[in-house]
């Protein structure tokens, strides 16, 4: 099939390369010409494991354009909208890019049937909104009814950054939300190799053992939109729940990592997303929980559980700084090393990264901050040049004469550091990741989360 993807962020580009890999012809459209030029040169505009290799492998089945004219909508079967929907200050999502995408489709549409898929996380009701935008724009331009010429489908994305290709090739489920039978059947056909798992896995991305087919849920459009938010909010509150239990554990002398194991072995609860730590960051959990609360408000509903998950999460960042203050007594004039700056390993993404708030709070309290990260420093220098943090390309430079250390991101390299030759100081292990016993034996005062 011929697919057009609007937006070349994590979702759009990963979706595109995976469709090309399983045999479809894919065009990626982004109005950011710089990004397109980079992609045309074979380079992804962000760091994601295996992405550059897969882009090279799919070669001519994928092309990159910066305008709808070049995109050739007349020969397209399915359009995926995968544009950004960043948070507005009130928690609602900014739909400017979604509107632009919808209107540009309506401008270029001819009379062949088009399936239009919302892949971005869009506010509940956006499918209908996109449908209306397209209908109005088409009818105004062509002076005739658009009935029967397109269908809007919601196909939410559940990929994790850092594991984006794995999650797209081997998803836990695929959700297709639409009332239009042709739309649903087209997507079922498009996803067939993924649903049936009958493609040869790419190098470095083996199929999980035992995976024979991927479950498909077909539902109405609105339910699909809510599924995306409800899934992210549930994962977010699982993390906040264990962090809340962690505070109690610390008071009573228990260990939240053991508690997580003990409750996670109950198959009704499950062990994943129960790691106590400095909480979630990234482009989704914060934005989506805020949007859910804001949407509920439009309907005169409160969402106290989701709101509490947010409060607990952002409190973790202050907790780190309080724990350091307890250990050092005075933060003013102290030097703190942050190990890791991205919101999680295997990505250079800094959106809603706990590191940023931790650094800000430390600086406010008079400490100086040095930070290391194996991939995110370029973004940090570009996006936060005035934060007041010294960005260190070498981990030794970040650790030099440090009065305290915070492990912010669990990059494997931090386990392998030459800890014997690092001055033992108070160390907050924000992800309960390091070898606590070994470090304690070396004289570090290790402060874990919830232990
Ligand atoms: C998330 C969802 O997992 C994905 O399904 C959705 O499509 C987008 O949002 P992502 O933000 O890429 O993906 O990363 P994820 O691996 O889910 O981690 C999110 C944050 O939670 C990270 O900051 C991570 O460090 C934190 N986390 C995760 C915890 O603090 N504890 C855990 O147990 C798991």
CSV table of C-alpha atoms and ligand atoms in Angstrom, one decimal:
chain,number,residue,atom,x,y,z
A,1,UNK,CA,0.0,0.0,0.0
A,2,UNK,CA,1.0,3.6,-0.4
A,3,UNK,CA,1.2,5.4,2.9
A,4,UNK,CA,1.7,9.1,3.7
A,5,UNK,CA,2.9,10.0,7.2
A,6,UNK,CA,2.6,13.6,8.3
A,7,UNK,CA,5.2,14.4,11.0
A,8,UNK,CA,8.6,12.8,11.5
A,9,UNK,CA,8.9,12.7,15.2
A,10,UNK,CA,9.3,9.5,17.2
A,11,UNK,CA,5.9,8.2,16.3
A,12,UNK,CA,5.8,9.2,12.6
A,13,UNK,CA,9.3,8.1,11.7
A,14,UNK,CA,9.2,4.9,13.6
A,15,UNK,CA,5.8,4.0,12.1
A,16,UNK,CA,7.0,4.9,8.7
A,17,UNK,CA,10.2,2.9,8.8
A,18,UNK,CA,8.3,-0.2,10.2
A,19,UNK,CA,5.7,0.0,7.4
A,20,UNK,CA,8.5,0.3,4.8
A,21,UNK,CA,10.2,-2.6,6.4
A,22,UNK,CA,7.2,-4.9,6.1
A,23,UNK,CA,6.8,-4.0,2.4
A,24,UNK,CA,4.7,-0.8,2.0
A,25,UNK,CA,5.7,2.3,0.1
A,26,UNK,CA,6.0,5.2,2.5
A,27,UNK,CA,6.3,8.9,2.1
A,28,UNK,CA,7.1,11.0,5.2
A,29,UNK,CA,6.1,14.6,5.1
A,30,UNK,CA,7.4,17.3,7.5
A,31,UNK,CA,7.3,21.0,7.0
A,32,UNK,CA,10.6,21.3,8.8
A,33,UNK,CA,12.9,21.3,5.8
A,34,UNK,CA,16.0,20.9,7.9
A,35,UNK,CA,14.7,17.6,9.3
A,36,UNK,CA,13.7,16.4,5.8
A,37,UNK,CA,17.2,17.2,4.4
A,38,UNK,CA,18.7,15.3,7.2
A,39,UNK,CA,16.4,12.3,6.6
A,40,UNK,CA,17.1,12.5,2.9
A,41,UNK,CA,20.8,12.1,3.8
A,42,UNK,CA,19.9,9.0,5.7
A,43,UNK,CA,20.1,10.3,9.2
A,44,UNK,CA,17.4,10.3,11.9
A,45,UNK,CA,16.9,13.7,13.5
A,46,UNK,CA,17.0,12.1,17.0
A,47,UNK,CA,18.7,9.2,18.8
A,48,UNK,CA,16.8,6.0,18.7
A,49,UNK,CA,18.5,2.6,18.8
A,50,UNK,CA,18.5,0.8,15.4
A,51,UNK,CA,16.7,3.6,13.6
A,52,UNK,CA,19.6,4.7,11.3
A,53,UNK,CA,20.3,1.1,10.3
A,54,UNK,CA,16.6,0.4,9.5
A,55,UNK,CA,16.4,3.6,7.5
A,56,UNK,CA,19.3,2.4,5.4
A,57,UNK,CA,17.8,-1.0,5.0
A,58,UNK,CA,14.4,0.1,3.7
A,59,UNK,CA,16.2,2.4,1.2
A,60,UNK,CA,13.9,3.5,-1.7
A,61,UNK,CA,10.7,2.3,-0.1
A,62,UNK,CA,10.8,5.4,2.0
A,63,UNK,CA,10.9,9.0,0.7
A,64,UNK,CA,11.0,12.3,2.5
A,65,UNK,CA,9.2,15.4,1.4
A,66,UNK,CA,8.4,18.8,2.8
A,67,UNK,CA,5.2,19.7,1.0
A,68,UNK,CA,1.9,18.2,0.2
A,69,UNK,CA,2.4,18.7,-3.5
A,70,UNK,CA,5.5,16.5,-3.4
A,71,UNK,CA,3.6,14.0,-1.2
A,72,UNK,CA,1.4,12.9,-4.1
A,73,UNK,CA,-1.9,12.3,-2.2
A,74,UNK,CA,-3.6,11.1,-5.4
A,75,UNK,CA,-1.6,7.9,-5.2
A,76,UNK,CA,-2.0,7.4,-1.4
A,77,UNK,CA,-4.2,4.9,0.3
A,78,UNK,CA,-3.7,5.8,3.9
A,79,UNK,CA,-2.6,9.0,5.6
A,80,UNK,CA,-1.2,8.9,9.1
A,81,UNK,CA,-1.3,12.1,11.1
A,82,UNK,CA,1.6,11.9,13.6
A,83,UNK,CA,2.2,15.5,14.4
A,84,UNK,CA,3.1,16.9,17.8
A,85,UNK,CA,0.3,17.9,20.3
A,86,UNK,CA,2.3,19.7,23.0
A,87,UNK,CA,0.7,20.8,26.3
A,88,UNK,CA,-0.8,24.3,26.6
A,89,UNK,CA,-0.3,26.0,30.0
A,90,UNK,CA,-3.8,24.8,31.1
A,91,UNK,CA,-3.0,21.2,30.4
A,92,UNK,CA,-5.0,21.0,27.2
A,93,UNK,CA,-3.2,19.8,24.1
A,94,UNK,CA,-2.2,22.4,21.5
A,95,UNK,CA,-3.9,21.3,18.3
A,96,UNK,CA,-2.4,23.8,15.8
A,97,UNK,CA,-0.3,21.1,14.0
A,98,UNK,CA,-3.3,18.7,13.9
A,99,UNK,CA,-5.5,21.4,12.3
A,100,UNK,CA,-2.8,22.2,9.8
A,101,UNK,CA,-2.4,18.6,8.9
A,102,UNK,CA,-6.1,18.1,8.5
A,103,UNK,CA,-6.5,21.2,6.3
A,104,UNK,CA,-3.6,20.3,4.1
A,105,UNK,CA,-5.1,16.9,3.4
A,106,UNK,CA,-8.5,18.5,2.5
A,107,UNK,CA,-6.7,20.9,0.2
A,108,UNK,CA,-5.0,18.1,-1.7
A,109,UNK,CA,-7.7,15.5,-1.6
A,110,UNK,CA,-9.2,14.2,-4.9
A,111,UNK,CA,-12.1,11.8,-5.3
A,112,UNK,CA,-10.5,8.5,-4.4
A,113,UNK,CA,-11.2,7.0,-1.0
A,114,UNK,CA,-8.7,8.0,1.6
A,115,UNK,CA,-8.2,6.5,5.1
A,116,UNK,CA,-7.0,9.2,7.5
A,117,UNK,CA,-5.5,7.9,10.7
A,118,UNK,CA,-4.9,9.8,13.9
A,119,UNK,CA,-1.7,8.3,15.3
A,120,UNK,CA,-0.6,11.1,17.5
A,121,UNK,CA,-2.0,11.1,21.0
A,122,UNK,CA,-4.9,13.4,20.4
A,123,UNK,CA,-7.5,14.8,22.8
A,124,UNK,CA,-10.7,12.8,23.1
A,125,UNK,CA,-13.0,13.9,20.3
A,126,UNK,CA,-10.2,14.8,17.9
A,127,UNK,CA,-11.2,12.2,15.4
A,128,UNK,CA,-14.6,13.9,14.9
A,129,UNK,CA,-12.9,17.3,14.8
A,130,UNK,CA,-10.5,16.2,12.1
A,131,UNK,CA,-13.4,14.7,10.2
A,132,UNK,CA,-15.3,18.0,10.3
A,133,UNK,CA,-12.3,20.1,9.4
A,134,UNK,CA,-11.7,18.0,6.3
A,135,UNK,CA,-15.3,17.9,5.3
A,136,UNK,CA,-15.7,21.6,5.6
A,137,UNK,CA,-12.5,22.5,3.8
A,138,UNK,CA,-13.2,19.9,1.0
A,139,UNK,CA,-16.8,21.0,0.5
A,140,UNK,CA,-15.9,24.7,0.5
A,141,UNK,CA,-13.1,24.2,-2.1
A,142,UNK,CA,-15.0,21.7,-4.4
A,143,UNK,CA,-18.5,22.9,-4.0
A,144,UNK,CA,-19.8,19.3,-3.6
A,145,UNK,CA,-20.5,16.8,-0.8
A,146,UNK,CA,-17.5,14.8,0.5
A,147,UNK,CA,-19.7,11.9,1.7
A,148,UNK,CA,-18.1,8.5,1.2
A,149,UNK,CA,-14.7,9.8,0.2
A,150,UNK,CA,-12.8,9.4,3.4
A,151,UNK,CA,-12.8,7.8,6.8
A,152,UNK,CA,-11.1,8.9,10.0
A,153,UNK,CA,-9.6,6.2,12.1
A,154,UNK,CA,-7.9,6.3,15.5
A,155,UNK,CA,-4.9,4.0,15.8
A,156,UNK,CA,-3.1,5.0,19.0
A,157,UNK,CA,0.6,4.4,19.4
A,158,UNK,CA,2.0,2.7,22.5
A,159,UNK,CA,5.7,2.8,21.7
A,160,UNK,CA,8.3,3.6,24.2
A,161,UNK,CA,11.2,5.8,23.3
A,162,UNK,CA,14.4,3.9,23.3
A,163,UNK,CA,12.5,0.8,22.4
A,164,UNK,CA,10.4,2.4,19.6
A,165,UNK,CA,11.2,-0.1,16.9
A,166,UNK,CA,10.8,-3.1,19.0
A,167,UNK,CA,7.5,-1.9,20.3
A,168,UNK,CA,6.2,-1.2,16.8
A,169,UNK,CA,7.4,-4.5,15.3
A,170,UNK,CA,6.2,-6.5,18.3
A,171,UNK,CA,3.4,-4.6,19.9
A,172,UNK,CA,1.3,-6.0,22.8
A,173,UNK,CA,-1.8,-5.0,20.8
A,174,UNK,CA,-3.0,-2.9,17.9
A,175,UNK,CA,-6.1,-0.8,18.5
A,176,UNK,CA,-8.2,0.4,15.5
A,177,UNK,CA,-11.0,2.7,16.3
A,178,UNK,CA,-13.5,3.6,13.6
A,179,UNK,CA,-17.2,3.2,12.7
A,180,UNK,CA,-16.2,2.9,9.0
A,181,UNK,CA,-15.8,-0.7,7.8
A,182,UNK,CA,-13.6,0.2,4.9
A,183,UNK,CA,-11.3,2.2,7.1
A,184,UNK,CA,-11.0,-0.7,9.6
A,185,UNK,CA,-10.4,-3.3,6.9
A,186,UNK,CA,-7.8,-1.1,5.2
A,187,UNK,CA,-5.8,-0.9,8.4
A,188,UNK,CA,-6.3,-4.6,9.2
A,189,UNK,CA,-4.7,-5.3,5.8
A,190,UNK,CA,-1.9,-2.7,6.4
A,191,UNK,CA,-1.0,-4.3,9.7
A,192,UNK,CA,-1.3,-7.9,8.5
A,193,UNK,CA,2.4,-8.8,8.7
A,194,UNK,CA,2.6,-7.3,12.2
A,195,UNK,CA,-0.6,-9.0,13.3
A,196,UNK,CA,0.5,-12.3,11.9
A,197,UNK,CA,4.2,-11.9,12.8
A,198,UNK,CA,5.2,-13.4,9.5
A,199,UNK,CA,8.0,-11.0,8.6
A,200,UNK,CA,11.7,-11.8,9.0
A,201,UNK,CA,13.0,-9.8,12.0
A,202,UNK,CA,15.5,-7.1,11.3
A,203,UNK,CA,19.1,-7.6,12.5
A,204,UNK,CA,19.4,-6.6,16.2
A,205,UNK,CA,15.6,-6.7,16.7
A,206,UNK,CA,14.7,-10.3,17.3
A,207,UNK,CA,11.1,-11.4,17.8
A,208,UNK,CA,10.2,-12.0,21.4
A,209,UNK,CA,10.1,-15.7,22.2
A,210,UNK,CA,6.7,-17.2,21.8
A,211,UNK,CA,5.1,-14.2,20.0
A,212,UNK,CA,3.0,-15.7,17.2
A,213,UNK,CA,0.4,-13.1,16.6
A,214,UNK,CA,-0.5,-9.7,17.9
A,215,UNK,CA,-4.1,-9.1,19.3
A,216,UNK,CA,-6.2,-6.6,17.5
A,217,UNK,CA,-8.9,-4.6,19.1
A,218,UNK,CA,-11.4,-3.0,16.8
A,219,UNK,CA,-13.7,-0.5,18.5
A,220,UNK,CA,-15.4,2.9,18.0
A,221,UNK,CA,-13.3,5.9,17.4
A,222,UNK,CA,-13.8,7.6,20.7
A,223,UNK,CA,-13.0,4.5,22.7
A,224,UNK,CA,-9.7,4.1,20.9
A,225,UNK,CA,-8.8,7.7,21.8
A,226,UNK,CA,-9.6,7.1,25.4
A,227,UNK,CA,-7.6,3.8,25.4
A,228,UNK,CA,-4.5,5.8,24.7
A,229,UNK,CA,-4.9,8.2,27.6
A,230,UNK,CA,-6.2,5.5,30.0
A,231,UNK,CA,-3.2,3.3,29.2
A,232,UNK,CA,-0.6,6.0,29.8
A,233,UNK,CA,-2.4,7.3,32.9
A,234,UNK,CA,-2.5,3.8,34.3
A,235,UNK,CA,1.2,3.2,33.8
A,236,UNK,CA,1.9,6.6,35.3
A,237,UNK,CA,-0.1,5.9,38.4
A,238,UNK,CA,1.5,2.5,38.8
A,239,UNK,CA,4.8,4.3,39.1
A,240,UNK,CA,3.4,6.9,41.4
A,241,UNK,CA,1.8,4.3,43.6
A,242,UNK,CA,5.1,2.5,44.2
A,243,UNK,CA,6.8,5.8,44.9
A,244,UNK,CA,4.1,6.6,47.4
A,245,UNK,CA,4.5,3.2,49.1
A,246,UNK,CA,8.3,3.9,48.9
A,247,UNK,CA,7.9,6.9,51.3
A,248,UNK,CA,6.1,4.8,53.8
A,249,UNK,CA,8.7,2.0,53.3
A,250,UNK,CA,11.5,4.5,54.1
A,251,UNK,CA,9.7,5.5,57.3
A,252,UNK,CA,9.0,2.0,58.6
A,253,UNK,CA,12.4,0.6,57.5
A,254,UNK,CA,11.1,-1.5,54.6
A,255,UNK,CA,12.4,-1.8,51.0
A,256,UNK,CA,10.1,-0.7,48.2
A,257,UNK,CA,12.0,-2.7,45.6
A,258,UNK,CA,11.1,-5.9,47.5
A,259,UNK,CA,7.6,-4.7,48.0
A,260,UNK,CA,7.3,-4.1,44.3
A,261,UNK,CA,8.5,-7.6,43.7
A,262,UNK,CA,6.1,-9.0,46.3
A,263,UNK,CA,3.1,-7.3,44.9
A,264,UNK,CA,4.2,-7.6,41.2
A,265,UNK,CA,4.3,-11.3,41.3
A,266,UNK,CA,0.6,-11.2,41.7
A,267,UNK,CA,-0.4,-11.7,38.0
A,268,UNK,CA,-3.3,-9.3,38.6
A,269,UNK,CA,-0.8,-6.5,39.4
A,270,UNK,CA,2.3,-7.4,37.3
A,271,UNK,CA,5.9,-6.5,38.0
A,272,UNK,CA,6.5,-3.9,35.2
A,273,UNK,CA,6.3,-0.1,35.8
A,274,UNK,CA,6.7,-0.7,39.5
A,275,UNK,CA,10.3,0.5,39.9
A,276,UNK,CA,10.5,3.1,42.6
A,277,UNK,CA,12.6,6.1,41.6
A,278,UNK,CA,12.6,9.8,40.9
A,279,UNK,CA,9.5,9.3,38.8
A,280,UNK,CA,8.4,9.5,35.2
A,281,UNK,CA,9.4,12.1,32.7
A,282,UNK,CA,9.2,12.2,28.9
A,283,UNK,CA,6.8,13.4,26.3
A,284,UNK,CA,3.8,11.3,27.2
A,285,UNK,CA,3.0,10.6,30.9
A,286,UNK,CA,3.1,14.3,32.0
A,287,UNK,CA,1.3,15.6,29.0
A,288,UNK,CA,-1.3,12.9,28.8
A,289,UNK,CA,-2.2,12.9,32.5
A,290,UNK,CA,-2.6,16.7,32.3
A,291,UNK,CA,-4.8,16.4,29.2
A,292,UNK,CA,-6.9,13.8,30.9
A,293,UNK,CA,-7.5,15.9,33.9
A,294,UNK,CA,-8.2,18.9,31.6
A,295,UNK,CA,-10.7,17.0,29.5
A,296,UNK,CA,-12.5,15.7,32.5
A,297,UNK,CA,-12.8,19.2,33.7
A,298,UNK,CA,-14.6,20.2,30.5
A,299,UNK,CA,-17.3,17.6,31.5
A,300,UNK,CA,-17.4,18.8,35.1
A,301,UNK,CA,-15.5,15.8,36.3
A,302,UNK,CA,-12.6,15.6,38.6
A,303,UNK,CA,-10.0,12.9,38.2
A,304,UNK,CA,-8.5,12.7,41.7
A,305,UNK,CA,-6.5,9.5,41.1
A,306,UNK,CA,-4.8,10.8,38.0
A,307,UNK,CA,-4.2,14.2,39.7
A,308,UNK,CA,-2.7,12.4,42.7
A,309,UNK,CA,-0.4,10.4,40.5
A,310,UNK,CA,0.9,13.7,39.0
A,311,UNK,CA,1.4,15.3,42.4
A,312,UNK,CA,3.3,12.3,43.7
A,313,UNK,CA,5.4,12.2,40.6
A,314,UNK,CA,6.6,15.8,40.7
A,315,UNK,CA,7.2,15.6,44.4
A,316,UNK,CA,9.9,13.0,43.8
A,317,UNK,CA,12.0,15.6,42.2
A,318,UNK,CA,11.9,17.8,45.3
A,319,UNK,CA,12.5,14.7,47.4
A,320,UNK,CA,15.9,14.2,45.8
A,321,UNK,CA,17.0,17.6,46.6
A,322,UNK,CA,15.6,17.4,50.2
A,323,UNK,CA,17.5,14.1,50.6
A,324,UNK,CA,20.7,15.7,49.5
A,325,UNK,CA,20.2,18.6,51.8
A,326,UNK,CA,19.6,16.2,54.7
A,327,UNK,CA,22.9,14.4,53.8
A,328,UNK,CA,25.0,17.5,53.2
A,329,UNK,CA,23.1,19.8,55.7
A,330,UNK,CA,24.1,22.9,53.6
A,331,UNK,CA,23.7,22.9,49.8
A,332,UNK,CA,25.0,26.4,49.3
A,333,UNK,CA,28.5,26.2,47.8
A,334,UNK,CA,28.4,22.4,47.4
A,335,UNK,CA,29.1,20.7,44.1
A,336,UNK,CA,26.6,18.1,42.9
A,337,UNK,CA,27.2,15.7,40.0
A,338,UNK,CA,24.2,14.5,38.0
A,339,UNK,CA,24.8,11.2,36.2
A,340,UNK,CA,22.4,11.1,33.3
A,341,UNK,CA,20.3,14.0,31.9
A,342,UNK,CA,17.8,12.4,29.5
A,343,UNK,CA,14.4,11.3,30.9
A,344,UNK,CA,15.4,7.7,30.6
A,345,UNK,CA,18.2,5.6,29.0
A,346,UNK,CA,18.5,5.1,25.2
A,347,UNK,CA,17.2,8.4,24.3
A,348,UNK,CA,18.5,12.0,24.0
A,349,UNK,CA,15.0,13.4,24.8
A,350,UNK,CA,14.8,16.0,27.6
A,351,UNK,CA,11.1,16.6,27.6
A,352,UNK,CA,9.8,16.8,31.2
A,353,UNK,CA,13.1,15.2,32.3
A,354,UNK,CA,13.5,15.0,36.1
A,355,UNK,CA,17.1,16.1,35.7
A,356,UNK,CA,15.9,19.6,34.7
A,357,UNK,CA,13.8,20.2,37.8
A,358,UNK,CA,16.5,18.6,40.1
A,359,UNK,CA,19.1,20.9,38.6
A,360,UNK,CA,16.9,24.0,39.0
A,361,UNK,CA,16.1,23.2,42.6
A,362,UNK,CA,19.8,22.5,43.4
A,363,UNK,CA,20.8,25.8,41.8
A,364,UNK,CA,18.1,27.7,43.7
A,365,UNK,CA,19.5,26.3,46.9
A,366,UNK,CA,22.9,27.5,46.1
A,367,UNK,CA,24.6,24.4,44.9
A,368,UNK,CA,26.6,24.1,41.7
A,369,UNK,CA,25.7,21.4,39.3
A,370,UNK,CA,27.7,19.4,36.8
A,371,UNK,CA,25.9,16.9,34.5
A,372,UNK,CA,27.0,14.1,32.3
A,373,UNK,CA,25.0,12.1,29.8
A,374,UNK,CA,26.3,9.8,27.0
A,375,UNK,CA,23.9,11.2,24.4
A,376,UNK,CA,21.7,14.0,25.7
A,377,UNK,CA,24.2,16.8,26.2
A,378,UNK,CA,24.0,18.1,22.7
A,379,UNK,CA,20.2,18.7,23.2
A,380,UNK,CA,20.9,20.1,26.7
A,381,UNK,CA,23.4,22.7,25.4
A,382,UNK,CA,21.0,23.6,22.5
A,383,UNK,CA,17.8,23.8,24.5
A,384,UNK,CA,19.0,24.8,28.0
A,385,UNK,CA,22.1,26.8,27.4
A,386,UNK,CA,21.3,29.2,30.3
A,387,UNK,CA,20.2,26.7,32.9
A,388,UNK,CA,23.4,27.3,34.9
A,389,UNK,CA,24.5,23.6,34.7
A,390,UNK,CA,28.0,22.7,33.5
A,391,UNK,CA,27.5,20.1,30.9
A,392,UNK,CA,30.4,17.6,31.0
A,393,UNK,CA,31.3,15.4,28.0
A,394,UNK,CA,33.5,13.3,30.3
A,395,UNK,CA,32.0,11.7,33.3
A,396,UNK,CA,35.3,12.3,35.3
A,397,UNK,CA,34.8,16.0,34.8
A,398,UNK,CA,31.3,15.8,36.2
A,399,UNK,CA,32.5,13.9,39.2
A,400,UNK,CA,35.6,16.0,39.9
A,401,UNK,CA,35.5,17.2,43.6
A,402,UNK,CA,31.8,16.4,43.8
A,403,UNK,CA,30.3,16.7,47.3
A,404,UNK,CA,27.4,14.6,46.3
A,405,UNK,CA,26.2,12.5,43.3
A,406,UNK,CA,22.7,11.9,41.9
A,407,UNK,CA,22.1,9.0,39.5
A,408,UNK,CA,19.3,10.4,37.5
A,409,UNK,CA,19.2,8.1,34.4
A,410,UNK,CA,20.0,4.5,34.5
A,411,UNK,CA,22.5,4.3,31.7
A,412,UNK,CA,24.4,1.0,32.0
A,413,UNK,CA,27.8,2.8,31.8
A,414,UNK,CA,27.3,4.2,35.2
A,415,UNK,CA,27.3,0.8,36.7
A,416,UNK,CA,30.7,0.2,35.2
A,417,UNK,CA,32.4,3.4,36.5
A,418,UNK,CA,35.7,3.0,38.3
A,419,UNK,CA,33.9,3.5,41.6
A,420,UNK,CA,37.0,2.5,43.6
A,421,UNK,CA,38.7,5.7,42.4
A,422,UNK,CA,35.8,8.1,43.0
A,423,UNK,CA,35.6,10.0,46.2
A,424,UNK,CA,33.0,8.4,48.4
A,425,UNK,CA,30.3,11.0,49.0
A,426,UNK,CA,26.5,10.9,49.6
A,427,UNK,CA,24.9,9.4,46.5
A,428,UNK,CA,21.2,9.4,45.7
A,429,UNK,CA,20.6,6.5,43.4
A,430,UNK,CA,17.4,7.9,41.8
A,431,UNK,CA,16.7,4.6,40.0
A,432,UNK,CA,17.8,2.0,42.6
A,433,UNK,CA,20.2,1.0,39.8
A,434,UNK,CA,23.7,0.9,41.3
A,435,UNK,CA,25.3,-1.9,43.3
A,436,UNK,CA,24.3,-0.5,46.7
A,437,UNK,CA,26.3,-3.0,48.8
A,438,UNK,CA,29.5,-2.6,46.9
A,439,UNK,CA,29.2,1.2,46.9
A,440,UNK,CA,28.4,1.2,50.7
A,441,UNK,CA,31.5,-1.0,51.3
A,442,UNK,CA,33.5,1.6,49.4
A,443,UNK,CA,32.3,4.3,51.8
A,444,UNK,CA,29.5,5.9,49.8
A,445,UNK,CA,26.4,6.9,51.7
A,446,UNK,CA,23.9,5.5,49.2
A,447,UNK,CA,20.4,6.9,49.4
A,448,UNK,CA,18.0,4.7,47.4
A,449,UNK,CA,14.4,5.6,46.6
A,450,UNK,CA,11.9,3.9,48.9
A,451,UNK,CA,14.6,1.8,50.7
B,1,LIG,C1,5.5,5.9,27.4
B,1,LIG,C2,4.6,4.6,27.3
B,1,LIG,O1,5.3,3.5,27.9
B,1,LIG,C3,4.3,4.4,25.9
B,1,LIG,O2,3.4,3.2,25.8
B,1,LIG,C4,3.6,5.6,25.3
B,1,LIG,O3,3.3,5.4,23.9
B,1,LIG,C5,4.5,6.8,25.4
B,1,LIG,O4,4.8,7.0,26.8
B,1,LIG,P1,8.0,6.5,27.1
B,1,LIG,O5,7.6,7.9,27.7
B,1,LIG,O6,8.8,6.5,25.9
B,1,LIG,O7,6.7,5.7,26.8
B,1,LIG,O8,8.9,5.7,28.2
B,1,LIG,P2,8.6,4.7,29.4
B,1,LIG,O9,9.5,3.6,29.2
B,1,LIG,O10,7.1,4.3,29.5
B,1,LIG,O11,9.0,5.5,30.7
B,1,LIG,C6,8.4,6.7,31.1
B,1,LIG,C7,9.0,7.2,32.3
B,1,LIG,O12,8.7,6.4,33.4
B,1,LIG,C8,10.5,7.3,32.3
B,1,LIG,O13,10.9,8.5,32.8
B,1,LIG,C9,10.9,6.1,33.2
B,1,LIG,O14,12.2,6.4,33.8
B,1,LIG,C10,9.8,6.1,34.2
B,1,LIG,N1,9.6,4.8,34.9
B,1,LIG,C11,9.2,3.8,34.1
B,1,LIG,C12,9.7,4.7,36.3
B,1,LIG,O15,10.0,5.7,36.9
B,1,LIG,N2,9.5,3.5,36.9
B,1,LIG,C13,9.1,2.4,36.1
B,1,LIG,O16,8.9,1.4,36.8
B,1,LIG,C14,9.0,2.5,34.7
